mmCIF file of C-alpha atoms and ligand atoms in Angstrom:
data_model
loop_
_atom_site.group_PDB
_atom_site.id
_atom_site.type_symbol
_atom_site.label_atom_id
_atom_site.label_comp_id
_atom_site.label_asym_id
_atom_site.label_seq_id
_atom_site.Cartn_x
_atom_site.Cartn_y
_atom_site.Cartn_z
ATOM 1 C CA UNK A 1 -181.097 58.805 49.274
ATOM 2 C CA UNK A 2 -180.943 55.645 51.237
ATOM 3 C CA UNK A 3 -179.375 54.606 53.996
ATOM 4 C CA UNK A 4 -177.934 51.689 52.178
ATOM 5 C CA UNK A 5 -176.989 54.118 49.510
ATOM 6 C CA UNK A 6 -175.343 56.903 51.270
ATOM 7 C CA UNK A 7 -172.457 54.195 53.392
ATOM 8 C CA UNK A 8 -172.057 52.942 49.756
ATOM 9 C CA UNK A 9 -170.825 56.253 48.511
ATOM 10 C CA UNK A 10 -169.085 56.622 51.196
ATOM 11 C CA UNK A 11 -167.186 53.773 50.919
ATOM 12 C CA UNK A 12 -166.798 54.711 47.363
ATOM 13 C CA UNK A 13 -165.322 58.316 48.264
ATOM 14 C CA UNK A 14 -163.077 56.936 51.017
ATOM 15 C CA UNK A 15 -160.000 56.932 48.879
ATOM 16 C CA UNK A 16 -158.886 59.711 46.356
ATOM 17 C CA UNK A 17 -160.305 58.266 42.897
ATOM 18 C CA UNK A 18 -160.465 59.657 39.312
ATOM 19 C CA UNK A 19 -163.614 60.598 38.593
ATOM 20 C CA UNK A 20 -165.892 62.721 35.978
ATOM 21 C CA UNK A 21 -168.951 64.909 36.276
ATOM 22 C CA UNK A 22 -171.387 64.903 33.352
ATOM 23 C CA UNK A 23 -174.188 67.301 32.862
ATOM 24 C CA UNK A 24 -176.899 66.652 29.826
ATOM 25 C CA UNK A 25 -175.789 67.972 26.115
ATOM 26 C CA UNK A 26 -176.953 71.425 25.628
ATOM 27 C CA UNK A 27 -176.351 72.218 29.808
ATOM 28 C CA UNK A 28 -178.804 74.461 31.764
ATOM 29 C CA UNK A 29 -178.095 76.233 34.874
ATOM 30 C CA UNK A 30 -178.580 73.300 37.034
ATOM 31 C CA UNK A 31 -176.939 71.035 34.953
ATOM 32 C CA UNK A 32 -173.495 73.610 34.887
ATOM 33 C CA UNK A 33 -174.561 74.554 38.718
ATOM 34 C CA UNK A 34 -174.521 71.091 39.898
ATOM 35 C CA UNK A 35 -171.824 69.883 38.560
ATOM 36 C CA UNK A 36 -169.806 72.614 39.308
ATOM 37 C CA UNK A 37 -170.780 72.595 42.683
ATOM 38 C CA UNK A 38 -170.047 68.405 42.912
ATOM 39 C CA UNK A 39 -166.415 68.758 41.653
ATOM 40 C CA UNK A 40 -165.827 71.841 43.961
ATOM 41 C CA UNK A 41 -166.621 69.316 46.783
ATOM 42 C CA UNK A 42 -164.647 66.022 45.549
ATOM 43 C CA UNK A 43 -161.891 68.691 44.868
ATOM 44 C CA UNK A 44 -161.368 69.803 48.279
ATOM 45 C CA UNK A 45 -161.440 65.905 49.082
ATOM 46 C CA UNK A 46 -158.104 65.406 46.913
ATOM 47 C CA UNK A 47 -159.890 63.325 44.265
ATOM 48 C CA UNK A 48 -158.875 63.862 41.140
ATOM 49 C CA UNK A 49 -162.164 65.874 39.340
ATOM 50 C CA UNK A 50 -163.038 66.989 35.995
ATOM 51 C CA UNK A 51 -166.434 68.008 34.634
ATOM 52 C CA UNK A 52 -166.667 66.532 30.952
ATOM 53 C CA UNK A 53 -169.931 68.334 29.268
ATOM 54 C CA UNK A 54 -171.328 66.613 26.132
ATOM 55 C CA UNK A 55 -171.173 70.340 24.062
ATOM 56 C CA UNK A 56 -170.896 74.038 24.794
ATOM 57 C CA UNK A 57 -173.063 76.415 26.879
ATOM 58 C CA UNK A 58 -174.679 80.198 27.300
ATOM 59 C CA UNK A 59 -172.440 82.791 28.044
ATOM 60 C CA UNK A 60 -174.728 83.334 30.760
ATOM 61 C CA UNK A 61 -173.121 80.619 32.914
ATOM 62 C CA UNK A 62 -169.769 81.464 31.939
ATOM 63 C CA UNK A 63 -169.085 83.489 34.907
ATOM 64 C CA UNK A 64 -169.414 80.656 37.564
ATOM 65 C CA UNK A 65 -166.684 79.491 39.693
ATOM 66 C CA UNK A 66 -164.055 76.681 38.197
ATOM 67 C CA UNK A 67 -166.278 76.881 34.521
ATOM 68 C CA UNK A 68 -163.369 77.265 32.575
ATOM 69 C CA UNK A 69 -161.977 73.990 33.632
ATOM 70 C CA UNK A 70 -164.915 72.225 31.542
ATOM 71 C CA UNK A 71 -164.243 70.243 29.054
ATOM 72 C CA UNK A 72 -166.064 69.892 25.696
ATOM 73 C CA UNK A 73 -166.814 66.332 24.407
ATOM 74 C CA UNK A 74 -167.718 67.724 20.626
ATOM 75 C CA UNK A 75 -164.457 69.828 20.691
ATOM 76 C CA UNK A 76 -162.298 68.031 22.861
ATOM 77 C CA UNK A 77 -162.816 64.437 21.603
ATOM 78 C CA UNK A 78 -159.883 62.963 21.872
ATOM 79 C CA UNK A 79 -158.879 64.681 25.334
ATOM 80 C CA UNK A 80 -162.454 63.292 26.742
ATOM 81 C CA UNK A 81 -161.634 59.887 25.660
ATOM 82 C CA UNK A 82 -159.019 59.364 27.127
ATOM 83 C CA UNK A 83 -159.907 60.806 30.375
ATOM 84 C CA UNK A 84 -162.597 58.441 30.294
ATOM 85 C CA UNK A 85 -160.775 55.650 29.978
ATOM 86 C CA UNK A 86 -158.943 56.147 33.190
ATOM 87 C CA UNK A 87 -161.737 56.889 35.530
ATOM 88 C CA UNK A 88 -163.020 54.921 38.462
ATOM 89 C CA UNK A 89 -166.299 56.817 39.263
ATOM 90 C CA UNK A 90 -168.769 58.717 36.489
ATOM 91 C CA UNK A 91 -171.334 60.788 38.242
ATOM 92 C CA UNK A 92 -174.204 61.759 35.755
ATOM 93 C CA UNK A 93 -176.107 64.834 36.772
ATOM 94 C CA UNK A 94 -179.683 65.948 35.794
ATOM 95 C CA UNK A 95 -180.194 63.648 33.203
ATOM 96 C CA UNK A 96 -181.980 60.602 33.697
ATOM 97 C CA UNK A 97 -180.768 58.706 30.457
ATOM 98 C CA UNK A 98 -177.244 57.645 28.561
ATOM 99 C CA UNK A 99 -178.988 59.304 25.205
ATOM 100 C CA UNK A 100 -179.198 62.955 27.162
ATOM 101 C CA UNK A 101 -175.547 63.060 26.478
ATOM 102 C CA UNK A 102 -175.755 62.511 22.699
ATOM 103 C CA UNK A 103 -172.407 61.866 20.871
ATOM 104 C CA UNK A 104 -170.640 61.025 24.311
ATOM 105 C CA UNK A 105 -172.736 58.154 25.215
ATOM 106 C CA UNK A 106 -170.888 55.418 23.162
ATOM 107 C CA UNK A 107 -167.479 56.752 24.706
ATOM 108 C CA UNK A 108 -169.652 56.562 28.369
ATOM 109 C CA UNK A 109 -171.251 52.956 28.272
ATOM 110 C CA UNK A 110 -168.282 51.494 27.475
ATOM 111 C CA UNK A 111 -166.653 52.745 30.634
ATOM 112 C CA UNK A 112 -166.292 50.623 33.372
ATOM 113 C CA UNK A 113 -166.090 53.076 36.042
ATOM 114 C CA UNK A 114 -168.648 53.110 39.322
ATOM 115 C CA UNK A 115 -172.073 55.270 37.894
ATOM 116 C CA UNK A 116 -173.891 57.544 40.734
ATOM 117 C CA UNK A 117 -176.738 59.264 39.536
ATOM 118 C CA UNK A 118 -178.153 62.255 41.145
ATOM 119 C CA UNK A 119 -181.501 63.537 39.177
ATOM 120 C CA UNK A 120 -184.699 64.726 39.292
ATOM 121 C CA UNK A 121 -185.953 63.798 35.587
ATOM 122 C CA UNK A 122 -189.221 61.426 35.719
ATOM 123 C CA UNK A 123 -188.377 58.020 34.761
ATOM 124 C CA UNK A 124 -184.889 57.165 35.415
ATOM 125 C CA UNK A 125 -183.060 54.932 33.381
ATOM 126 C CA UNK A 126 -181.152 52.137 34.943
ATOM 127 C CA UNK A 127 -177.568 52.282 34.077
ATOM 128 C CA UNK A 128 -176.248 53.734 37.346
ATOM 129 C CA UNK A 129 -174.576 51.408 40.654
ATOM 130 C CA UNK A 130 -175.869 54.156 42.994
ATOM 131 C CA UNK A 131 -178.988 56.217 42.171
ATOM 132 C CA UNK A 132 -180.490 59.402 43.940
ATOM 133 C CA UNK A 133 -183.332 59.560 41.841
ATOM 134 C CA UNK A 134 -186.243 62.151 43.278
ATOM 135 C CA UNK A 135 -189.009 63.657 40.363
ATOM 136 C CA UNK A 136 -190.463 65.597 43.504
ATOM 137 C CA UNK A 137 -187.313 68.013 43.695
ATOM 138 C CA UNK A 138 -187.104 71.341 42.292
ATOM 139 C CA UNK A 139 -183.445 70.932 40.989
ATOM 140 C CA UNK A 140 -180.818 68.618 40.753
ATOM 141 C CA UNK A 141 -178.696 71.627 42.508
ATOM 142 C CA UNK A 142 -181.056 70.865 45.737
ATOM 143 C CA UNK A 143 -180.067 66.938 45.518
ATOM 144 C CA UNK A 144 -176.383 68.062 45.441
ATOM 145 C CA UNK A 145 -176.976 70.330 48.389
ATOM 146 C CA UNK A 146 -178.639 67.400 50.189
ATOM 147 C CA UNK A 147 -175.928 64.817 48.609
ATOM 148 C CA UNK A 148 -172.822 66.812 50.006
ATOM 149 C CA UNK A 149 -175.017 66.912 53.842
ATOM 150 C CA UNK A 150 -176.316 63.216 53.667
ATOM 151 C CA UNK A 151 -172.237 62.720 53.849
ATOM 152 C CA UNK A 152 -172.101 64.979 57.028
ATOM 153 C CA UNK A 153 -170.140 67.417 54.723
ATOM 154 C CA UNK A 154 -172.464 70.859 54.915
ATOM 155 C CA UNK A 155 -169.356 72.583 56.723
ATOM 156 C CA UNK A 156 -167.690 72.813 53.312
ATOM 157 C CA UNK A 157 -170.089 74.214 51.637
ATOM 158 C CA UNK A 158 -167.913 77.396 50.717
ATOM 159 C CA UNK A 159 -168.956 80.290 48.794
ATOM 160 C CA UNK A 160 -168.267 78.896 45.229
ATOM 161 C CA UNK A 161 -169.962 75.959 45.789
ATOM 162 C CA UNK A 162 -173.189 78.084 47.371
ATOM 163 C CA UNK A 163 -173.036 80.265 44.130
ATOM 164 C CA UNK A 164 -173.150 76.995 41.780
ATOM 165 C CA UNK A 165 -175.703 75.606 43.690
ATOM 166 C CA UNK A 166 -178.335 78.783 44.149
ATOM 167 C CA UNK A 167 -177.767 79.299 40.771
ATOM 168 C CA UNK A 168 -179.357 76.023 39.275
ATOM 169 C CA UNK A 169 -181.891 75.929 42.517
ATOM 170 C CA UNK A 170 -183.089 79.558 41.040
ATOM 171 C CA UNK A 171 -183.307 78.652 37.155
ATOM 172 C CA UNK A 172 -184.773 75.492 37.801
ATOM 173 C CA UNK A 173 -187.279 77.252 39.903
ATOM 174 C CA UNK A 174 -188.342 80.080 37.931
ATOM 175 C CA UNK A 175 -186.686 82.250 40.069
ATOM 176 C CA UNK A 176 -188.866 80.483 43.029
ATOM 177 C CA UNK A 177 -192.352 80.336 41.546
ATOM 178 C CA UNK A 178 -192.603 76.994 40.253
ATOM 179 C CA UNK A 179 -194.406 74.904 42.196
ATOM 180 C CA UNK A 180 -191.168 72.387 43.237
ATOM 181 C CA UNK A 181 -190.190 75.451 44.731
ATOM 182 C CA UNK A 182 -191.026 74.286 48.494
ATOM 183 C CA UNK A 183 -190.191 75.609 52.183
ATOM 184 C CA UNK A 184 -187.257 73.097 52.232
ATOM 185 C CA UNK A 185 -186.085 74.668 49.068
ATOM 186 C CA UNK A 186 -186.261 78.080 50.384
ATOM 187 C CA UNK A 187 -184.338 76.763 53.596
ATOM 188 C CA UNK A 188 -181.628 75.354 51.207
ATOM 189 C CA UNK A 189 -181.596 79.222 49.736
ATOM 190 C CA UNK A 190 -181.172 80.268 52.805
ATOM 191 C CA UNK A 191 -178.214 78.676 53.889
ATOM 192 C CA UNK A 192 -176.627 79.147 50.677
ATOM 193 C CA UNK A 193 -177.015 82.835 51.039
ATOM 194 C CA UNK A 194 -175.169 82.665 54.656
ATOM 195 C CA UNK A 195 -172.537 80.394 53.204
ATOM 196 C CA UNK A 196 -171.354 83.641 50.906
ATOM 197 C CA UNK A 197 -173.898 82.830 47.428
ATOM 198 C CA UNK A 198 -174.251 86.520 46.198
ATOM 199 C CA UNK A 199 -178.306 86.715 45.639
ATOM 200 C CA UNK A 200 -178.318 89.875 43.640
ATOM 201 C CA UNK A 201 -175.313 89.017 41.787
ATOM 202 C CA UNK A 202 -176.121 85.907 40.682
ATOM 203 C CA UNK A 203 -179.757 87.107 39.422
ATOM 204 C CA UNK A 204 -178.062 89.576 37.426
ATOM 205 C CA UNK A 205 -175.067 87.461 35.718
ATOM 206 C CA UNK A 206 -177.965 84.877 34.382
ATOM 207 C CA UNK A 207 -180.885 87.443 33.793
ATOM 208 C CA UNK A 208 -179.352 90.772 33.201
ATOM 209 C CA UNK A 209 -176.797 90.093 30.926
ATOM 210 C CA UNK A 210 -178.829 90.311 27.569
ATOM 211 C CA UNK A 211 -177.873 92.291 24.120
ATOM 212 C CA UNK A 212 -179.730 94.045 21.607
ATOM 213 C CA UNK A 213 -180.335 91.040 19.008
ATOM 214 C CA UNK A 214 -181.610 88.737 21.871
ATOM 215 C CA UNK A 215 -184.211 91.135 23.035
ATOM 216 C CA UNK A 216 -185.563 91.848 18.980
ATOM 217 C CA UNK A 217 -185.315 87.951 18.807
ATOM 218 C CA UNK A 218 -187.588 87.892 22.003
ATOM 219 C CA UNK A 219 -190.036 90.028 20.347
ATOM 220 C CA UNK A 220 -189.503 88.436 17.090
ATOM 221 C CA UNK A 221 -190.909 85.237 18.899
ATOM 222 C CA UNK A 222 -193.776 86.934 20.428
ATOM 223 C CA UNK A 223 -194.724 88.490 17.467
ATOM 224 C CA UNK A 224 -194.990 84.929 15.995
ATOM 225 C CA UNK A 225 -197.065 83.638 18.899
ATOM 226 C CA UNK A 226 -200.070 81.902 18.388
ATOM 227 C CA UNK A 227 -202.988 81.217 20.713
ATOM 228 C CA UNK A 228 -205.157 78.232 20.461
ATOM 229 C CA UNK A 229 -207.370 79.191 22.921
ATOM 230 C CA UNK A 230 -209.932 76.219 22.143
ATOM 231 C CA UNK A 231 -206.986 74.229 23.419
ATOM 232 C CA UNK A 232 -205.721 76.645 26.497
ATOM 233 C CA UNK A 233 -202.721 76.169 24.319
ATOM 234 C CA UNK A 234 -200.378 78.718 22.729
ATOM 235 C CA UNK A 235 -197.082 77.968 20.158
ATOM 236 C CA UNK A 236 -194.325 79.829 18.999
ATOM 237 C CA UNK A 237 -191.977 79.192 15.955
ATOM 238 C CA UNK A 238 -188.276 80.559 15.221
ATOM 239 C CA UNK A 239 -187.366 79.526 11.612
ATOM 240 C CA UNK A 240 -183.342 79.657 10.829
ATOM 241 C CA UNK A 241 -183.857 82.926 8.747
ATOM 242 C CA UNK A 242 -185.277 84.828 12.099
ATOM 243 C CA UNK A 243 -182.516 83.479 14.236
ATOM 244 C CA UNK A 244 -179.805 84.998 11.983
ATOM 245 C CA UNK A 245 -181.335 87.729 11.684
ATOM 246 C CA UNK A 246 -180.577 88.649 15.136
ATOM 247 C CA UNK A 247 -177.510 87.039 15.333
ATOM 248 C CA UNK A 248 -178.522 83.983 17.445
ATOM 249 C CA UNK A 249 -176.049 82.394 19.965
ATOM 250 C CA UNK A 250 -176.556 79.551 21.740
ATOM 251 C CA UNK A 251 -178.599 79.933 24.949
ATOM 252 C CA UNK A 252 -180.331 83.031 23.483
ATOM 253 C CA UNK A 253 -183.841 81.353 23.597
ATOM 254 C CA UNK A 254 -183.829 80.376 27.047
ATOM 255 C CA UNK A 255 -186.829 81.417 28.799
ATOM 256 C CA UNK A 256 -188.853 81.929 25.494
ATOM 257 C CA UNK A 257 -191.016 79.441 26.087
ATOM 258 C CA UNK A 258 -192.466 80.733 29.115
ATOM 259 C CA UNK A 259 -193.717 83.747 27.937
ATOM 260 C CA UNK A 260 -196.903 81.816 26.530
ATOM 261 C CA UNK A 261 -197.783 80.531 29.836
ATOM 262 C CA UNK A 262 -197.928 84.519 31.113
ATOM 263 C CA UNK A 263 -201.282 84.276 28.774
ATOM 264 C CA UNK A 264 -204.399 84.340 31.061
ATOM 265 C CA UNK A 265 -205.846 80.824 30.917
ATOM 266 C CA UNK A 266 -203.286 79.218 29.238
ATOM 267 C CA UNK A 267 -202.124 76.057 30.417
ATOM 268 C CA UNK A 268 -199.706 74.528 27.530
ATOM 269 C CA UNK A 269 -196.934 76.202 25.735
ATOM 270 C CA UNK A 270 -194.799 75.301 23.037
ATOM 271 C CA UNK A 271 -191.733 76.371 21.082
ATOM 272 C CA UNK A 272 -190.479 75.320 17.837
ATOM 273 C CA UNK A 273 -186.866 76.363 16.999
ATOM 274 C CA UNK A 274 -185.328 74.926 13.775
ATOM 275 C CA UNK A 275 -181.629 73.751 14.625
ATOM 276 C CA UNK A 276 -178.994 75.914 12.543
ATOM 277 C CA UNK A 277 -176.457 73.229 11.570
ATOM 278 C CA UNK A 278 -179.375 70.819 11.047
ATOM 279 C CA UNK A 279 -182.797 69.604 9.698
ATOM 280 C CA UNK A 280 -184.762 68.832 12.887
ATOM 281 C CA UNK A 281 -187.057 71.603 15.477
ATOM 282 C CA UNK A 282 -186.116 71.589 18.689
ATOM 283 C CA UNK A 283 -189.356 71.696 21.288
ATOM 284 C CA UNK A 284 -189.420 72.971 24.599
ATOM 285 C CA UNK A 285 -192.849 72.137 26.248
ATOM 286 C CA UNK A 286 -193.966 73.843 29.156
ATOM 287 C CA UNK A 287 -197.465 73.299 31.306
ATOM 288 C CA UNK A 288 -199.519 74.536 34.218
ATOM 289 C CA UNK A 289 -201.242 71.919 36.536
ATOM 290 C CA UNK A 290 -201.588 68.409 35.747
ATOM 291 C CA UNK A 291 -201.125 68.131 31.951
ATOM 292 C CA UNK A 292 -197.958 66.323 31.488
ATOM 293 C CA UNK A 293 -195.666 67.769 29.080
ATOM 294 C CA UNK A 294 -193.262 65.040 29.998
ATOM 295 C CA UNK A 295 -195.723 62.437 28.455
ATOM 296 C CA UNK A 296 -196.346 64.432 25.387
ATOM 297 C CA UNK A 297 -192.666 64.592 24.446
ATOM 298 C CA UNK A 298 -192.095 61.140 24.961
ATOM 299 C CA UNK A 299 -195.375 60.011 23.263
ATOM 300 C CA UNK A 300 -194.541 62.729 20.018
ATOM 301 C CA UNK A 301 -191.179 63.979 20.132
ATOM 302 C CA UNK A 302 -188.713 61.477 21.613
ATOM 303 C CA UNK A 303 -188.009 63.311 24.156
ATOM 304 C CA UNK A 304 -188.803 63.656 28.389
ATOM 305 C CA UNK A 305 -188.592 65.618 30.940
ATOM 306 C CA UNK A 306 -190.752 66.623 33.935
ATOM 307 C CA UNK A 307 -194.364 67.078 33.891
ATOM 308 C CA UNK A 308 -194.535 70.892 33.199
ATOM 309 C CA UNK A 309 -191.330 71.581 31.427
ATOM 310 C CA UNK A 310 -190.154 69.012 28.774
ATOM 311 C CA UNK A 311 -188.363 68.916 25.542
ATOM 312 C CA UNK A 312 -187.839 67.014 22.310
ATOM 313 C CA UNK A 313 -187.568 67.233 18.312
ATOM 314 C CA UNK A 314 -189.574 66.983 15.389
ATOM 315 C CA UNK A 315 -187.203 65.873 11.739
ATOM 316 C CA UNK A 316 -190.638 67.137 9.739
ATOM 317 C CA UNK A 317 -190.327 70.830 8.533
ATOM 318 C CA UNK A 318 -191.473 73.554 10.670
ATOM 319 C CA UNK A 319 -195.140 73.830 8.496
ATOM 320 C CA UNK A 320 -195.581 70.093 8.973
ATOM 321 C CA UNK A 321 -194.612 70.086 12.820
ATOM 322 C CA UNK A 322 -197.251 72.538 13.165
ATOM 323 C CA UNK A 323 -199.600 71.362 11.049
ATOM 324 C CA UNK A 324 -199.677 68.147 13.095
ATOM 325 C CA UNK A 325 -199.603 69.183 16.517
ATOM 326 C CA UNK A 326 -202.442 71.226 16.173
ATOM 327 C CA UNK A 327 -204.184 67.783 14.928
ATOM 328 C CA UNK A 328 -202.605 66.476 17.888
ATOM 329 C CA UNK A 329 -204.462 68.620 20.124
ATOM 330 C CA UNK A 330 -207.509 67.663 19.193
ATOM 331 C CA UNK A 331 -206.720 64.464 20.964
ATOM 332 C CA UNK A 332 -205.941 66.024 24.060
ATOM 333 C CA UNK A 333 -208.795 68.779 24.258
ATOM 334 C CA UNK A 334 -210.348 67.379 27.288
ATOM 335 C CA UNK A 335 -207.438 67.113 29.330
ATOM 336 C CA UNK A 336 -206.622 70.836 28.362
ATOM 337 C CA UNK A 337 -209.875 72.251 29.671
HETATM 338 P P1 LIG B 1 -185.773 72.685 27.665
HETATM 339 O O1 LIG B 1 -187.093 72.836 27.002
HETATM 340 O O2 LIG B 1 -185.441 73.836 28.543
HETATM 341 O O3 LIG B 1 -184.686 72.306 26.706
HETATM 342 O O4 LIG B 1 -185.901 71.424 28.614
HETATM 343 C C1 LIG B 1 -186.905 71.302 29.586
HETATM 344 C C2 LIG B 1 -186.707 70.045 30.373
HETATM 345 O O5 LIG B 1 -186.862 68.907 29.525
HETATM 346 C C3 LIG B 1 -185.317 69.911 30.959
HETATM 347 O O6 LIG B 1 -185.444 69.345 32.225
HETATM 348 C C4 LIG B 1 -184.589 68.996 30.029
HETATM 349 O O7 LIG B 1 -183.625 68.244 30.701
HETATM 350 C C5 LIG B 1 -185.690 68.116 29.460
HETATM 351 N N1 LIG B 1 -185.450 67.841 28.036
HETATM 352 C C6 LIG B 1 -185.189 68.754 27.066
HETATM 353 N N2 LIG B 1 -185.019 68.148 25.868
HETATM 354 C C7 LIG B 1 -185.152 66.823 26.082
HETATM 355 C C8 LIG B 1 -185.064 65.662 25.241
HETATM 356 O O8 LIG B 1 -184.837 65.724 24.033
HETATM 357 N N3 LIG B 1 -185.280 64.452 25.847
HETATM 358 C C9 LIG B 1 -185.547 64.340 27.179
HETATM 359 N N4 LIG B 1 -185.746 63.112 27.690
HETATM 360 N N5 LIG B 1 -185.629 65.398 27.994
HETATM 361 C C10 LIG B 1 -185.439 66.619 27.481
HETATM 362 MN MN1 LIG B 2 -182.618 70.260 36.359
#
């Protein structure tokens, strides 16, 4: 962040305001760690806070501190609106466009509150006053770390906040093996472990916490998993009928992805989930080294992200997604060897 920047968020913050905290529809650990972790901090600056997330969440992040003062935009409508109406300052976190937020957006642009940005998505949109905007970081979780000391403010870092914050910092990170993951990052760790974040706990509330039906849906998906090894490339599909089959909950494929890129020379992995309550696949796209997932989603799935994990959706069937991103691939072989 700037120098320019920071005094104007300052000046911004000087006296109490109403503001909101948004995280992206369909909220990750960062996204519910960050913003968590931001309204902790305006809180204990007598603003008046509240988190607003586009839709509902794991279980798996439901144990974090001041959650269960988040409010729903798909099942609180009406309550969202009008709390958006009367705010002076939206902060938008780790999403770098309006159309991350889905259904909320309209209800968003029309506001004519102060925008801050803090994100580390590639190609930032431009609809914020203030924007901390860095692709290189490992998490937005980090930027709020470095957000809340750029504001001479580390000393109130508490042990809530340090919770929220390792927790996105570690599922952003792979657990600290991606390679955003750098020293600075593990400094930031560090000083969130002294400032009271509970390490082992907070590994085992997000990782530990599975049931039965997820784990059979895990090696339902594996089971399905295809390798394309011309193309260093591996895919795996969940059709409806396999997700209720074991009882699928929201959050429950988290991680799935990743799996393909344990394969020994595989660089590109792929998922293809078919939404419940609607036609379209979701996609989560993950790489290793330079080939951008980020540019594949945009340029096939209208989607984004970074350049080794990325998502979007296909509104073909699942045998026609398929179908054609294996003809895709053929376009990219070079890259992918
Ligand atoms: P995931 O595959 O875990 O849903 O998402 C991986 C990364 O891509 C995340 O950083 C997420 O914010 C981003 N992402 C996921 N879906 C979309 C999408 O539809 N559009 C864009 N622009 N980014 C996405
Ligand atoms: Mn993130």
């Amino acid at each position: 962040m700037n120098k320019a920047d920071i005094e104007s968020v300052q000046k911004l913050l000087e006296t109490p305001k109403n503001i909101v905290i948004i995280p992206h529809k369909n909220p990750d650990g960062d996204a519910i760690g960050s913003t968590l972790a931001l309204w902790h901090y305006l809180k204990k600056q007598a603003h008046q806070a509240v988190i607003i997330s586009p839709n509902d969440y794991p279980d798996f992040l439901k144990w974090m501190p001041g959650e269960s003062t988040i409010i729903k935009f798909e099942s609180e409508t009406e309550k969202a609106t009008e709390i958006l109406k009367d705010t002076n300052v939206i902060f938008t976190l780790d999403f770098n466009d309006l159309s991350r937020i889905g259904d909320m957006e309209a209800a968003v642009s029309e506001s004519e509150a102060t925008f801050v940005m803090i994100d580390h998505h590639q190609q930032p949109a431009s609809y914020a006053k203030i924007m901390y905007s860095d692709t290189e970081m490992s998490s937005t979780c980090e930027m709020v770390y470095n957000f809340i000391a750029f504001l001479g403010d580390e000393v109130l870092i508490d042990s809530e906040i340090a919770s929220c914050l390792y927790t996105g910092i570690m599922t952003d990170t792979g657990s600290f093996r991606f390679p955003s993951t750098t020293s600075t990052t593990h400094r930031i760790i560090a000083n969130l472990i002294d400032k009271g974040a509970k390490n082992a706990m907070i590994h085992n509330a997000i990782y530990d916490t599975n049931n039965l039906s997820r784990l059979q849906l895990l090696g339902c998906a594996l089971k399905n998993l295809t390798v394309l090894e011309e193309y260093s490339t591996v895919y795996i599909t969940l059709s409806k009928d396999e997700l209720s089959l074991y009882n699928f909950k929201k959050g429950d494929t988290e991680g799935f992805v990743n799996y393909g890129l344990s394969l020994k020379g595989i660089k590109f992995a792929v998922i293809f989930i078919e939404n419940m309550q609607e036609p379209y696949i979701k996609i989560s796209l993950r790489s290793k080294g330079d080939f951008s997932v980020n540019e594949f989603a945009r340029a096939h799935y209208d989607g984004g992200g970074h350049t080794n994990a990325a998502g979007g959706r296909s509104d073909a069937t699942m045998e026609e997604t398929v179908t054609r991103f294996k003809q895709l691939l053929e376009t990219y072989k070079e890259e992918l060897n």
